[in-house]
mmCIF file of C-alpha atoms in Angstrom:
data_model
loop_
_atom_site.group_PDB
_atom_site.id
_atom_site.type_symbol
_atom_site.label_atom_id
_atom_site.label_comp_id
_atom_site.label_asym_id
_atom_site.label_seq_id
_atom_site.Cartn_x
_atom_site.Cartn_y
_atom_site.Cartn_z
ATOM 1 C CA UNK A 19 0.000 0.000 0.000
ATOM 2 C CA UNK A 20 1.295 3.701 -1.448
ATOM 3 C CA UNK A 21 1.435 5.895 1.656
ATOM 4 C CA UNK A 22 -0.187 9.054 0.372
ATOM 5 C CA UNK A 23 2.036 12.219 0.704
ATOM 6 C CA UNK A 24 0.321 15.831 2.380
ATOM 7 C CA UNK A 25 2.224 18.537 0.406
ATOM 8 C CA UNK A 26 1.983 22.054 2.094
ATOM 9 C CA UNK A 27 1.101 24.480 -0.438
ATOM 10 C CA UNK A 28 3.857 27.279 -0.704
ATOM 11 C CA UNK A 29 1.960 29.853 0.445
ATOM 12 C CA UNK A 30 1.251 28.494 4.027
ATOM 13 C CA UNK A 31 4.649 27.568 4.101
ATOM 14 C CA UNK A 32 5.830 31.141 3.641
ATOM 15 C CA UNK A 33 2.941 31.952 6.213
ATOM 16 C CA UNK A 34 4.442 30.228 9.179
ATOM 17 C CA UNK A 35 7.776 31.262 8.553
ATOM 18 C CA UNK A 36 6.661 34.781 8.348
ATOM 19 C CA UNK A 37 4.251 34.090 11.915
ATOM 20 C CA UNK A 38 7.499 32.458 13.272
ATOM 21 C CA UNK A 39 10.055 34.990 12.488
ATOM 22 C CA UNK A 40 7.281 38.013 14.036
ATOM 23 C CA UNK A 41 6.562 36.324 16.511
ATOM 24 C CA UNK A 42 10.650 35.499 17.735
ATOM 25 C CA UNK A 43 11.024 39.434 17.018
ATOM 26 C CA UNK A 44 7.750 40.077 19.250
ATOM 27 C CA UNK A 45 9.665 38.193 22.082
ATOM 28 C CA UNK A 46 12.400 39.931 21.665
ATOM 29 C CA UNK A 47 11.571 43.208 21.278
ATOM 30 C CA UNK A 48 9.257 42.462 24.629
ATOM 31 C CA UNK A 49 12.336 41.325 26.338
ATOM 32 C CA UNK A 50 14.296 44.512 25.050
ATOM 33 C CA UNK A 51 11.860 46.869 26.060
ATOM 34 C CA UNK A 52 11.066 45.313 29.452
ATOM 35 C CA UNK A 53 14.354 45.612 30.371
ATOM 36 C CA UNK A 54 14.921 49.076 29.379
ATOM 37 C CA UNK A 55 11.708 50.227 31.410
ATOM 38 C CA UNK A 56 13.264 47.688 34.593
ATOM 39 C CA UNK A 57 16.252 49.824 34.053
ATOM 40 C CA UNK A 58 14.783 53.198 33.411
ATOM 41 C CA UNK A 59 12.669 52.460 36.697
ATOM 42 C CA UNK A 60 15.785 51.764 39.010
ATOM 43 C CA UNK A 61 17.666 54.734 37.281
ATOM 44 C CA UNK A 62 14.565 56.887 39.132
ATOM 45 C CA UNK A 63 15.614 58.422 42.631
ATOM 46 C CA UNK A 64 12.265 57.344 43.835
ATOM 47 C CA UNK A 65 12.765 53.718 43.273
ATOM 48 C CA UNK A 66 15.779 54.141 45.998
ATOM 49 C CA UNK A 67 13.501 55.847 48.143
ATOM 50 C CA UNK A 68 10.803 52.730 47.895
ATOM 51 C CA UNK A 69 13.216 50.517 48.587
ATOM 52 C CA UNK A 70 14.425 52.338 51.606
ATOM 53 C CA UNK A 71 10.916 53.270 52.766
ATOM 54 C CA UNK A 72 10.201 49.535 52.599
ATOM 55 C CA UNK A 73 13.440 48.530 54.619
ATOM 56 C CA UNK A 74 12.549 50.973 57.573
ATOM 57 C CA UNK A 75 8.853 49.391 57.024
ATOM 58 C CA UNK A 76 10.250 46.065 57.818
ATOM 59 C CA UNK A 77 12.301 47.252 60.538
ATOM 60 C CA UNK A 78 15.625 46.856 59.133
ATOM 61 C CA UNK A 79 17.156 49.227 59.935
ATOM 62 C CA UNK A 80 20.631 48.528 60.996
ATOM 63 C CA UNK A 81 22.294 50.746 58.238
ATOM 64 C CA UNK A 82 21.118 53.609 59.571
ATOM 65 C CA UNK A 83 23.281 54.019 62.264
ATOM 66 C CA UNK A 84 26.522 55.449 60.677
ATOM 67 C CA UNK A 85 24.229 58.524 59.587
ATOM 68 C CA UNK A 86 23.410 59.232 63.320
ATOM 69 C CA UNK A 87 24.802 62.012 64.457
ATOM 70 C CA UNK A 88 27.010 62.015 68.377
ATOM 71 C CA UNK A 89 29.101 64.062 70.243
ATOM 72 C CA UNK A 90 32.597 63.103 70.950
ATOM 73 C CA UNK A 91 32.683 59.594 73.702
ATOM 74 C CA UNK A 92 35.103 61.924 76.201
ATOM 75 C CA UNK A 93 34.132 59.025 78.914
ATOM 76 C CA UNK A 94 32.432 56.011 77.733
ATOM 77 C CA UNK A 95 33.781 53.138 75.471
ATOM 78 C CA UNK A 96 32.511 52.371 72.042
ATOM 79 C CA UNK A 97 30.183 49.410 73.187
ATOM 80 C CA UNK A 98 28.120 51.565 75.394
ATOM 81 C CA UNK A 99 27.812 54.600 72.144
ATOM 82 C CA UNK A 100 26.911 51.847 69.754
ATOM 83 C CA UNK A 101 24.726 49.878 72.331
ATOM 84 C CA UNK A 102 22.678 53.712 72.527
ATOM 85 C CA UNK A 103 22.612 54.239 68.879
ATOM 86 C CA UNK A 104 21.526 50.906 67.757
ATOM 87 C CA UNK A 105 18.963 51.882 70.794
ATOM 88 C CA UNK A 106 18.249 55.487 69.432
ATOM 89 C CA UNK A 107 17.713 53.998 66.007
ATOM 90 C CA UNK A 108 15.207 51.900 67.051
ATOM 91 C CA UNK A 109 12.898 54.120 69.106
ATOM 92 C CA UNK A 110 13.316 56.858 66.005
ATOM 93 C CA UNK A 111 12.821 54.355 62.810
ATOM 94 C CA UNK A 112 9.899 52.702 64.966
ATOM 95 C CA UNK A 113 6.332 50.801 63.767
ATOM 96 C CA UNK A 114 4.382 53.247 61.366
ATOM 97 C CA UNK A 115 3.530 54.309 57.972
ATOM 98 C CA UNK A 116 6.249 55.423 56.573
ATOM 99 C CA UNK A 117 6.747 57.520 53.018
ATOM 100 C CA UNK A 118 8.622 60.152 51.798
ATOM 101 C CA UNK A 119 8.220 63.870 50.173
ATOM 102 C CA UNK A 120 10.348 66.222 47.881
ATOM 103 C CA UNK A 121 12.403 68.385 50.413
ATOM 104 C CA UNK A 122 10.735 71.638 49.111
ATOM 105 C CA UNK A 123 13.989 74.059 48.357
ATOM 106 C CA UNK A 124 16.354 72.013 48.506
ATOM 107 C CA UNK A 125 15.800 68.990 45.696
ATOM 108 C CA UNK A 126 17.237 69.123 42.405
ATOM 109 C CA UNK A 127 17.417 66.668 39.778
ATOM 110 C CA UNK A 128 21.086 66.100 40.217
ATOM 111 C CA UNK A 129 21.174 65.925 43.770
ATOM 112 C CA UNK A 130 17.838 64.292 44.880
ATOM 113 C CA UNK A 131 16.926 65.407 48.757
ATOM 114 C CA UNK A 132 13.677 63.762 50.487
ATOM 115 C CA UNK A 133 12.299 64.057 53.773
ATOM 116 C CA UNK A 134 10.597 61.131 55.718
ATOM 117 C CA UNK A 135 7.496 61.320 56.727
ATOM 118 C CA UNK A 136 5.417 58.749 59.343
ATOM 119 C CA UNK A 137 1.844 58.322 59.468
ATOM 120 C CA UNK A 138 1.384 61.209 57.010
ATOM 121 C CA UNK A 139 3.124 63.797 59.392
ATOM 122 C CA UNK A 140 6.450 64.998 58.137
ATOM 123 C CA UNK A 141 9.438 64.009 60.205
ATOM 124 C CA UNK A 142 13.069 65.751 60.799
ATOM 125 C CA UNK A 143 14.753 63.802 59.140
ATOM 126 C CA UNK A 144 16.225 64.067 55.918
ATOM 127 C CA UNK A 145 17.462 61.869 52.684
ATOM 128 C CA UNK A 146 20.692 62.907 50.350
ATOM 129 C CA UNK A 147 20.707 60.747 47.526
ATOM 130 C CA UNK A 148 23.537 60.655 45.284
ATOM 131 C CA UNK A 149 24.281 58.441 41.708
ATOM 132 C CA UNK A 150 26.139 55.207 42.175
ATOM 133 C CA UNK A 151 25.923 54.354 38.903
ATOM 134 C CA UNK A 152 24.410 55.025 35.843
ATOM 135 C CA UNK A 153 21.193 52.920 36.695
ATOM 136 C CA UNK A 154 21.266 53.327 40.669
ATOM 137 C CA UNK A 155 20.958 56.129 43.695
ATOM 138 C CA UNK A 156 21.992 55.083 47.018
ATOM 139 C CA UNK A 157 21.898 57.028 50.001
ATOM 140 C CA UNK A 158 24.928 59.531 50.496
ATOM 141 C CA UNK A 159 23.536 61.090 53.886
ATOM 142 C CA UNK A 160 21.075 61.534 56.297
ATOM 143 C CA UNK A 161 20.166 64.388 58.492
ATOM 144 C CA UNK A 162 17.705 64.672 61.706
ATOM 145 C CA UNK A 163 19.219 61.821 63.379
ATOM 146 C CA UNK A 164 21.254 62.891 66.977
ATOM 147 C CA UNK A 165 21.868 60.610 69.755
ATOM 148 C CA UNK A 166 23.189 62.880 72.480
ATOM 149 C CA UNK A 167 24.783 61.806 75.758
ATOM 150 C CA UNK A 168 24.034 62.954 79.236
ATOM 151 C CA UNK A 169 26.769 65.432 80.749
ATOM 152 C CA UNK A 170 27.322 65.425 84.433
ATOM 153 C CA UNK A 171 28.891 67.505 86.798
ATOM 154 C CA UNK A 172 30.322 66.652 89.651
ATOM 155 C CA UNK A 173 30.716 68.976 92.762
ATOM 156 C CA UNK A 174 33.208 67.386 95.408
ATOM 157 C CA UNK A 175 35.510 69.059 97.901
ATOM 158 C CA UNK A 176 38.965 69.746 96.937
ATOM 159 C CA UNK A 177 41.329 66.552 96.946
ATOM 160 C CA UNK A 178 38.646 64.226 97.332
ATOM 161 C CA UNK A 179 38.635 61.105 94.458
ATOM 162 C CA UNK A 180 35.920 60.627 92.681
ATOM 163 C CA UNK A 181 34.920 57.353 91.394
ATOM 164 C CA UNK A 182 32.401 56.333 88.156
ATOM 165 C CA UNK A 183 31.361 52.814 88.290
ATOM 166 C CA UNK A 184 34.433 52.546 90.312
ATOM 167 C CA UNK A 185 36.950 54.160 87.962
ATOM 168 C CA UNK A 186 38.807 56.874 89.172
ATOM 169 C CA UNK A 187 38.407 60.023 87.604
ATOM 170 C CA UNK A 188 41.934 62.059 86.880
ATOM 171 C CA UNK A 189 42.388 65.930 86.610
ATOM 172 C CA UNK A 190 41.675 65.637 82.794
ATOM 173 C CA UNK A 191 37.806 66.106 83.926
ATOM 174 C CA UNK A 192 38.315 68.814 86.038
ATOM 175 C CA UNK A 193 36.865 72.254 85.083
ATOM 176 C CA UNK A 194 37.714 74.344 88.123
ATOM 177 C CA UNK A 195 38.416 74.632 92.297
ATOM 178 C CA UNK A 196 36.544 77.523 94.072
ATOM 179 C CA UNK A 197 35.462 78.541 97.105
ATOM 180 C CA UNK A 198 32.866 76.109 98.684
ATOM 181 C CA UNK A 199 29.279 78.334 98.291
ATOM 182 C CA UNK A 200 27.489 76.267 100.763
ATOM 183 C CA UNK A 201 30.089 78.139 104.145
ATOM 184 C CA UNK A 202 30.280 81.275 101.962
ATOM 185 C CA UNK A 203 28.165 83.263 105.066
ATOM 186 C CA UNK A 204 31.465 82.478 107.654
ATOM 187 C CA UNK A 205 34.357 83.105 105.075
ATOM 188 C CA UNK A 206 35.722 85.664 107.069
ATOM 189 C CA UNK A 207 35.753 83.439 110.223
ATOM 190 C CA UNK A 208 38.074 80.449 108.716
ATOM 191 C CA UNK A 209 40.287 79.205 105.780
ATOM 192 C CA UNK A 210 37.986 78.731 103.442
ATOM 193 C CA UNK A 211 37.381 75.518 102.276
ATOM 194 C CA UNK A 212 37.650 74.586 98.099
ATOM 195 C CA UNK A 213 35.382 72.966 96.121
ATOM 196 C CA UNK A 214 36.442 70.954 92.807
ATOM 197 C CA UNK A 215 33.736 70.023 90.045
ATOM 198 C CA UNK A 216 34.295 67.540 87.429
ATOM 199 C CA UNK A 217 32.728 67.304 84.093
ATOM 200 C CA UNK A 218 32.019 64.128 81.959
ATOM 201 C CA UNK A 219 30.244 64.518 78.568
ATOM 202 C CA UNK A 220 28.104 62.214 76.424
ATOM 203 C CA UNK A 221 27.381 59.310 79.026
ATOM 204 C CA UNK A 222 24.880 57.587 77.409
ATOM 205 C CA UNK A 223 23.842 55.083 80.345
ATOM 206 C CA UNK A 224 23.444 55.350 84.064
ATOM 207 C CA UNK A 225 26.505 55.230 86.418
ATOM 208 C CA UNK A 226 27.158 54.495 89.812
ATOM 209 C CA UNK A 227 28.798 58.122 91.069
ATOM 210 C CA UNK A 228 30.737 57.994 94.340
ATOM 211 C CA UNK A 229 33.357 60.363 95.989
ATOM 212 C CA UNK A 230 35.569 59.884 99.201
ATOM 213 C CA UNK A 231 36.693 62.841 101.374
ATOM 214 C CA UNK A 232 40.479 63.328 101.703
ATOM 215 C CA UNK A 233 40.734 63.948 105.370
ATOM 216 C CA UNK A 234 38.909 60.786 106.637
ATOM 217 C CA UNK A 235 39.073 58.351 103.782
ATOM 218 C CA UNK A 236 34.967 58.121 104.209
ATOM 219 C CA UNK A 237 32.461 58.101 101.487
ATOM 220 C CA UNK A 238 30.898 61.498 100.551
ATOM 221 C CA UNK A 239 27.082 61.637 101.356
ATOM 222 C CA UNK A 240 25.205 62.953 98.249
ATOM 223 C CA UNK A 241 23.179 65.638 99.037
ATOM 224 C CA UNK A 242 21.822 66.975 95.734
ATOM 225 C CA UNK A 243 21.703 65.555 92.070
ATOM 226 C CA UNK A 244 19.469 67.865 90.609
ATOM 227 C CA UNK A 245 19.723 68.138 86.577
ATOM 228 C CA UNK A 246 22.329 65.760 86.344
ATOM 229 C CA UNK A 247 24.421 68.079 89.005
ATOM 230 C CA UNK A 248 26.219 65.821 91.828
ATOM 231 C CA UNK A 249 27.323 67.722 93.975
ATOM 232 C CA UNK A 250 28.880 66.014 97.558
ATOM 233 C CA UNK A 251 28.754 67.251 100.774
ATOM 234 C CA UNK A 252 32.173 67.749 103.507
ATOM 235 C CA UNK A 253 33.479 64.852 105.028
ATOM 236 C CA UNK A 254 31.615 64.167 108.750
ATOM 237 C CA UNK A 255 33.778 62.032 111.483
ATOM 238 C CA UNK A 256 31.542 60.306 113.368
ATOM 239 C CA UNK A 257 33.909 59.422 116.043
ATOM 240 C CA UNK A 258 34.718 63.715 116.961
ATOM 241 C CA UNK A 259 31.033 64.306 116.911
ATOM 242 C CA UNK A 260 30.581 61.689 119.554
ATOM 243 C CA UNK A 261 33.687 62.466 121.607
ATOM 244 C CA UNK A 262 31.979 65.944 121.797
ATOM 245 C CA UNK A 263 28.723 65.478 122.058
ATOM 246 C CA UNK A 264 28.540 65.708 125.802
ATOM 247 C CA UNK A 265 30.087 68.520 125.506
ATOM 248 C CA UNK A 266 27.981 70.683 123.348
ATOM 249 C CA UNK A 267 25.406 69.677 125.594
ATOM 250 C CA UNK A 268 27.393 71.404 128.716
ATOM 251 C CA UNK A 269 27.962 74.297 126.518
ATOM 252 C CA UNK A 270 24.495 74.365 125.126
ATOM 253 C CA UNK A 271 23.031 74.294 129.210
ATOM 254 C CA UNK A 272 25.214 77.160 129.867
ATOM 255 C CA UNK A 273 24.711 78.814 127.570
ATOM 256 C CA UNK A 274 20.451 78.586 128.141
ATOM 257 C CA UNK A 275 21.450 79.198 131.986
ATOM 258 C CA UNK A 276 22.932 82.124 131.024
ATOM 259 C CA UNK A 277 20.602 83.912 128.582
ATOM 260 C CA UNK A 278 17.068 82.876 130.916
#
């Protein structure tokens, strides 16, 4: 038996070649084009700023922290400033809405600047962008973020050591010696007694602030810490004050004797 063979006229022939050949360009002009717009859409400044909208919206927001702004650590270690910022960082960049605006006055198209805003309310801080690359912006700074330190001062009388957390403070954190205020009223009566006051900048946790009188060796009573002010009072022997206790009394019963 004579198998029969189905010859494909010419012109359908020349039909699916044509179909094939338009439709391979289709693809590839689809694939050109979608990767130009892909590109021309990261080359926008506002695709960086989605992308970094959407990383504070997730909470990630570790990078973050070089852009925060601190004073110089004159006391603490490094730990305890990063330990604050990392802190700082996450109480600022916190649960919300978060978008972002056109810094009015200051954006250009050259030098991109947006400010944040959170649950529709503009916030302080502020987004530099700047061109990595042809097709990319990527953050260059960031303004509005400050994690400042305490500053103490500490009021002790002259010569007496002061301790933080039990680490001896030297003379580099002393600002001055003066008169002590608090016997100001009987100067003229006795050598007046000096007061020295230490300064320590950008703590940025609590400390355990002690100070022992030079006479006596004793520990310093605190008797005001107003404003982050310490300020210790003179050294009390309790030994003298009950050798001579009796005899204030005498003195005191006199005295009353006398004046009735």
């Amino acid at each position: 038996m004579i198998k029969k063979t189905i010859k494909i006229p010419l012109f359908w022939k020349i039909y699916i070649i044509v179909v094939t050949i338009v439709l391979i360009g289709f693809v590839v002009l689809w694939s050109i084009l979608w990767t130009a717009l892909k590109k021309y859409e990261q080359s926008r400044p506002e695709y960086a700023m989605d992308k970094i909208t959407e990383q504070i919206q997730l909470q990630d927001t570790g990078d973050f922290t070089k852009y925060v702004h601190t004073g110089e650590n004159a006391y603490e270690g490094s730990e305890a400033l990063d330990e604050a910022v990392r802190e700082y960082i996450k109480n600022v960049l916190c649960e919300g809405a978060w978008a972002y605006t056109k810094k009015s006055g200051e954006y250009t198209n050259d030098n991109p600047v947006y400010q944040l805003k959170k649950d529709g309310q503009k916030t302080d801080i502020i987004i530099y962008l700047e061109k990595r690359s042809k097709n990319e912006w990527t953050i260059a700074d960031v303004s509005g973020l400050s994690c400042e330190g305490k500053t103490y001062e500490i009021i002790v009388p002259e010569n007496s050591e002061v301790t933080v957390d039990g680490n001896k403070l030297g003379s580099e954190y002393v600002t001055e010696t003066k008169d002590a205020e608090v016997l100001s009223n009987v100067a003229k009566h006795i050598n007046m007694p000096k007061t020295t006051t230490y300064h320590i900048e950008n703590v940025y946790k609590e400390h355990e602030i002690k100070a022992t009188g030079p006479v006596y060796n004793s520990e310093l009573e605190l008797i005001s810490s107003t404003d982050n002010v310490y300020e210790f009072g003179f050294e009390a022997n309790g030994k003298l004050i009950e050798e001579q206790e009796s005899r204030i009394k005498e003195i005191t019963e006199i005295y009353g004797k006398f004046y009735i």
